[in-house]
Short mmCIF file of C-alpha atoms in Angstrom, two decimals:
data_model
loop_
_atom_site.label_atom_id
_atom_site.label_comp_id
_atom_site.label_asym_id
_atom_site.label_seq_id
_atom_site.Cartn_x
_atom_site.Cartn_y
_atom_site.Cartn_z
CA UNK A 532 -10.60 15.00 63.37
CA UNK A 533 -8.69 12.21 62.07
CA UNK A 534 -8.93 8.42 64.65
CA UNK A 535 -6.48 6.50 65.62
CA UNK A 536 -6.32 2.67 66.07
CA UNK A 537 -3.63 1.45 68.30
CA UNK A 538 -2.60 -1.82 70.00
CA UNK A 539 -3.91 -2.27 73.65
CA UNK A 540 -0.95 -3.48 74.42
CA UNK A 541 2.75 -4.65 73.88
CA UNK A 542 5.18 -6.01 75.13
CA UNK A 543 9.28 -5.71 75.19
CA UNK A 544 12.18 -7.05 77.14
CA UNK A 545 14.81 -4.24 78.59
CA UNK A 546 17.10 -3.09 76.08
CA UNK A 547 15.42 -4.20 73.09
CA UNK A 548 14.06 -1.80 70.18
CA UNK A 549 10.23 -1.95 70.55
CA UNK A 550 8.34 -0.65 67.38
CA UNK A 551 4.39 1.16 68.01
CA UNK A 552 1.79 0.72 65.27
CA UNK A 553 -0.49 3.69 64.59
CA UNK A 554 -3.42 3.62 62.21
CA UNK A 555 -4.46 7.09 61.18
CA UNK A 556 -6.46 6.06 57.86
CA UNK A 557 -8.26 9.57 57.65
CA UNK A 558 -5.88 11.68 57.76
CA UNK A 559 -5.68 15.16 56.49
CA UNK A 560 -2.94 17.13 55.11
CA UNK A 561 -2.76 19.46 57.60
CA UNK A 562 -2.77 17.36 60.34
CA UNK A 563 0.23 16.26 62.65
CA UNK A 564 0.61 12.92 64.17
CA UNK A 565 1.38 13.11 67.97
CA UNK A 566 2.65 10.80 70.22
CA UNK A 567 2.63 11.33 73.99
CA UNK A 568 3.20 8.84 76.90
CA UNK A 569 1.37 8.78 80.18
CA UNK A 570 3.36 6.48 83.40
CA UNK A 571 0.68 5.99 86.49
CA UNK A 572 -0.47 8.80 88.02
CA UNK A 573 1.54 11.09 86.51
CA UNK A 574 0.44 13.98 84.03
CA UNK A 575 1.07 13.02 79.76
CA UNK A 576 4.88 13.10 78.48
CA UNK A 577 5.41 14.42 75.12
CA UNK A 578 7.61 12.07 72.94
CA UNK A 579 8.14 13.03 69.37
CA UNK A 580 5.69 14.96 66.21
CA UNK A 581 5.64 14.92 62.82
CA UNK A 582 3.69 15.64 59.86
CA UNK A 583 5.32 13.71 56.56
CA UNK A 584 8.54 13.05 56.97
CA UNK A 585 10.55 10.90 59.29
CA UNK A 586 11.67 12.27 62.80
CA UNK A 587 14.17 11.87 65.11
CA UNK A 588 15.02 13.10 68.63
CA UNK A 589 16.46 12.65 72.16
CA UNK A 590 13.25 9.81 72.94
CA UNK A 591 12.35 7.84 70.01
CA UNK A 592 12.07 8.35 65.84
CA UNK A 593 8.61 8.31 64.19
CA UNK A 594 8.35 6.56 60.57
CA UNK A 595 5.33 8.37 58.90
CA UNK A 596 4.46 5.45 56.26
CA UNK A 597 4.15 7.39 52.74
CA UNK A 598 0.24 7.80 52.41
CA UNK A 599 0.63 8.86 55.85
CA UNK A 600 -2.07 6.44 56.72
CA UNK A 601 -0.08 4.99 59.69
CA UNK A 602 2.80 5.96 61.52
CA UNK A 603 5.39 3.72 63.97
CA UNK A 604 6.57 5.08 67.04
CA UNK A 605 10.68 3.04 67.57
CA UNK A 606 12.10 3.35 70.72
CA UNK A 607 15.28 2.18 70.04
CA UNK A 608 16.39 1.03 73.49
CA UNK A 609 14.08 -0.18 75.90
CA UNK A 610 14.27 0.44 79.95
CA UNK A 611 11.76 0.04 82.60
CA UNK A 612 11.54 3.98 82.66
CA UNK A 613 9.60 3.53 79.30
CA UNK A 614 6.70 1.24 80.54
CA UNK A 615 3.60 3.41 80.25
CA UNK A 616 0.76 3.91 78.18
CA UNK A 617 1.57 5.53 74.76
CA UNK A 618 -1.08 7.65 72.85
CA UNK A 619 -0.55 8.23 69.28
CA UNK A 620 -2.51 11.16 67.88
CA UNK A 621 -3.64 14.10 64.77
CA UNK A 622 -3.42 17.26 65.45
CA UNK A 623 -4.78 19.62 62.81
CA UNK A 624 -3.40 23.15 62.82
CA UNK A 625 -6.56 24.87 61.89
CA UNK A 626 -7.77 27.78 63.45
CA UNK A 627 -10.75 25.74 65.46
CA UNK A 628 -8.89 23.11 66.98
CA UNK A 629 -6.67 25.00 69.92
CA UNK A 630 -5.99 22.55 72.14
CA UNK A 631 -8.00 19.90 71.00
CA UNK A 632 -5.47 16.71 72.18
CA UNK A 633 -7.79 13.84 71.38
CA UNK A 634 -6.60 11.43 73.36
CA UNK A 635 -7.66 6.97 72.45
CA UNK A 636 -7.20 3.86 73.90
CA UNK A 637 -3.06 3.72 73.73
CA UNK A 638 -1.22 0.98 73.89
CA UNK A 639 0.12 -0.21 76.80
CA UNK A 640 3.91 -1.14 76.82
CA UNK A 641 5.29 -3.49 79.18
CA UNK A 642 9.29 -3.99 79.56
CA UNK A 643 10.42 -6.99 81.18
CA UNK A 644 13.44 -7.04 82.68
CA UNK B 1207 12.58 25.14 85.15
CA UNK B 1208 9.72 24.05 87.32
CA UNK B 1209 7.88 23.96 84.07
CA UNK B 1210 3.72 23.30 84.77
CA UNK B 1211 3.27 23.69 88.45
CA UNK B 1212 -0.46 22.71 89.54
CA UNK B 1213 -2.15 22.54 92.99
CA UNK B 1214 -2.87 21.09 95.13
CA UNK B 1215 -2.02 17.43 93.98
CA UNK B 1216 -5.21 16.06 95.83
CA UNK B 1217 -8.75 17.73 96.83
CA UNK B 1218 -12.26 16.00 98.18
CA UNK B 1219 -15.35 18.18 97.94
CA UNK B 1220 -18.60 18.09 98.88
CA UNK B 1221 -21.32 19.00 96.41
CA UNK B 1222 -21.80 22.51 96.68
CA UNK B 1223 -18.50 23.89 97.14
CA UNK B 1224 -16.46 26.05 94.97
CA UNK B 1225 -12.81 25.62 94.72
CA UNK B 1226 -9.63 27.23 92.42
CA UNK B 1227 -7.08 24.54 91.07
CA UNK B 1228 -3.98 26.59 90.54
CA UNK B 1229 -1.44 26.40 87.27
CA UNK B 1230 1.65 28.07 86.30
CA UNK B 1231 3.75 28.12 84.18
CA UNK B 1232 7.78 29.87 83.78
CA UNK B 1233 8.36 29.00 80.47
CA UNK B 1234 7.10 32.08 79.03
CA UNK B 1235 4.26 30.23 76.98
CA UNK B 1236 1.92 31.93 75.50
CA UNK B 1237 -0.79 28.55 74.90
CA UNK B 1238 -2.31 27.46 77.95
CA UNK B 1239 -4.77 24.41 78.42
CA UNK B 1240 -7.10 22.97 80.75
CA UNK B 1241 -7.96 19.46 81.04
CA UNK B 1242 -9.74 16.69 82.55
CA UNK B 1243 -9.47 12.78 82.29
CA UNK B 1244 -11.88 10.01 83.81
CA UNK B 1245 -10.75 6.57 84.93
CA UNK B 1246 -9.24 4.96 81.80
CA UNK B 1247 -10.45 7.84 78.87
CA UNK B 1248 -8.41 10.22 77.32
CA UNK B 1249 -8.43 13.93 77.64
CA UNK B 1250 -10.72 16.44 76.68
CA UNK B 1251 -10.44 20.20 76.80
CA UNK B 1252 -12.35 22.41 79.38
CA UNK B 1253 -10.16 25.68 78.33
CA UNK B 1254 -7.48 27.31 76.45
CA UNK B 1255 -5.78 30.27 76.36
CA UNK B 1256 -3.68 31.65 73.98
CA UNK B 1257 -2.29 34.46 75.96
CA UNK B 1258 -3.19 36.73 78.58
CA UNK B 1259 -6.57 38.04 78.83
CA UNK B 1260 -7.66 35.65 76.01
CA UNK B 1261 -9.81 32.42 77.21
CA UNK B 1262 -11.84 30.45 75.07
CA UNK B 1263 -13.74 27.03 75.65
CA UNK B 1264 -13.03 23.69 74.91
CA UNK B 1265 -15.11 20.81 74.80
CA UNK B 1266 -16.65 20.59 77.89
CA UNK B 1267 -16.64 23.83 79.86
CA UNK B 1268 -20.22 23.68 82.14
CA UNK B 1269 -19.51 24.43 85.25
CA UNK B 1270 -16.02 25.68 85.31
CA UNK B 1271 -14.56 28.96 84.56
CA UNK B 1272 -10.98 30.39 83.93
CA UNK B 1273 -8.95 33.49 83.75
CA UNK B 1274 -5.36 34.57 82.69
CA UNK B 1275 -4.43 37.53 83.97
CA UNK B 1276 -0.84 36.68 84.00
CA UNK B 1277 1.54 34.94 80.86
CA UNK B 1278 2.38 32.35 83.72
CA UNK B 1279 -1.06 31.43 85.53
CA UNK B 1280 -4.04 30.14 84.22
CA UNK B 1281 -6.44 28.78 87.34
CA UNK B 1282 -9.76 27.13 86.44
CA UNK B 1283 -12.46 27.43 88.50
CA UNK B 1284 -15.17 25.12 90.14
CA UNK B 1285 -18.23 26.28 90.96
CA UNK B 1286 -20.59 24.34 92.97
CA UNK B 1287 -19.27 21.03 92.94
CA UNK B 1288 -20.87 17.98 91.56
CA UNK B 1289 -19.75 13.97 91.55
CA UNK B 1290 -19.95 14.59 88.01
CA UNK B 1291 -16.30 16.52 88.43
CA UNK B 1292 -15.02 13.52 89.90
CA UNK B 1293 -11.82 13.22 87.54
CA UNK B 1294 -8.23 14.42 87.38
CA UNK B 1295 -7.35 17.87 85.85
CA UNK B 1296 -3.79 18.93 84.56
CA UNK B 1297 -2.87 21.67 83.20
CA UNK B 1298 -0.88 22.37 80.44
CA UNK B 1299 1.07 24.74 78.24
CA UNK B 1300 3.17 25.23 75.00
CA UNK B 1301 5.08 27.63 72.88
CA UNK B 1302 2.60 27.41 69.89
CA UNK B 1303 -0.44 25.75 67.67
CA UNK B 1304 -0.54 22.46 70.02
CA UNK B 1305 -0.33 20.68 66.31
CA UNK B 1306 3.17 21.91 66.03
CA UNK B 1307 4.30 22.28 69.52
CA UNK B 1308 5.43 20.25 72.35
CA UNK B 1309 3.10 20.27 75.64
CA UNK B 1310 4.45 20.21 78.69
CA UNK B 1311 1.61 19.08 81.00
CA UNK B 1312 1.85 19.35 85.14
CA UNK B 1313 1.08 16.15 86.96
CA UNK B 1314 -2.00 16.83 87.75
CA UNK B 1315 -5.10 17.41 90.41
CA UNK B 1316 -7.23 14.63 91.48
CA UNK B 1317 -10.82 16.18 92.57
CA UNK B 1318 -12.95 13.75 94.18
CA UNK B 1319 -16.70 15.68 94.32
CA UNK B 1320 -18.65 13.45 97.34
#
């Protein structure tokens, strides 16, 4: 499985954009890049995922580098409810990886009013 | 839509006791998973299922058992509880393989074994 590296923490002000980076230099061609977030005492929540192209959904955007060795989660206008631990992970589409969702330490995002 | 529902939310067990953690989903997902999350750590896969009647071991299956008699339910059984099983347990489901699909998580069961 590709190892991911994220900054331990980041801070943002409310209503400003936030760019959360993730390095996954050992990613393979069949690894999907996923982002989840987790609020205290809650289960992880899916944010977005992609393979090669940039992706947008109602929550965020995912920008994937051309060589796929890094990606950036973009929250366009941070709100206080976006304060959470954000996990970047690479999940292989191969048959032996069912359910294997490996989270590293993640990035603790603090949003200031 | 209720999504993924886990019960109970909290439980304290004595060493050697057994219990079943319940998990049900109403999204008609074929894939279901059980994870544990220790304090400050990531997720570890205990068991998973790709459909009713089919289950398989994950990374840390020892001390646990599962069954999948229906699409909706995926209970996790702890036999002979040990302090090492103190953790937060999450059940999750997805429509297809987790690599290309969104996983939905329950709120978790916080288990303490004393």
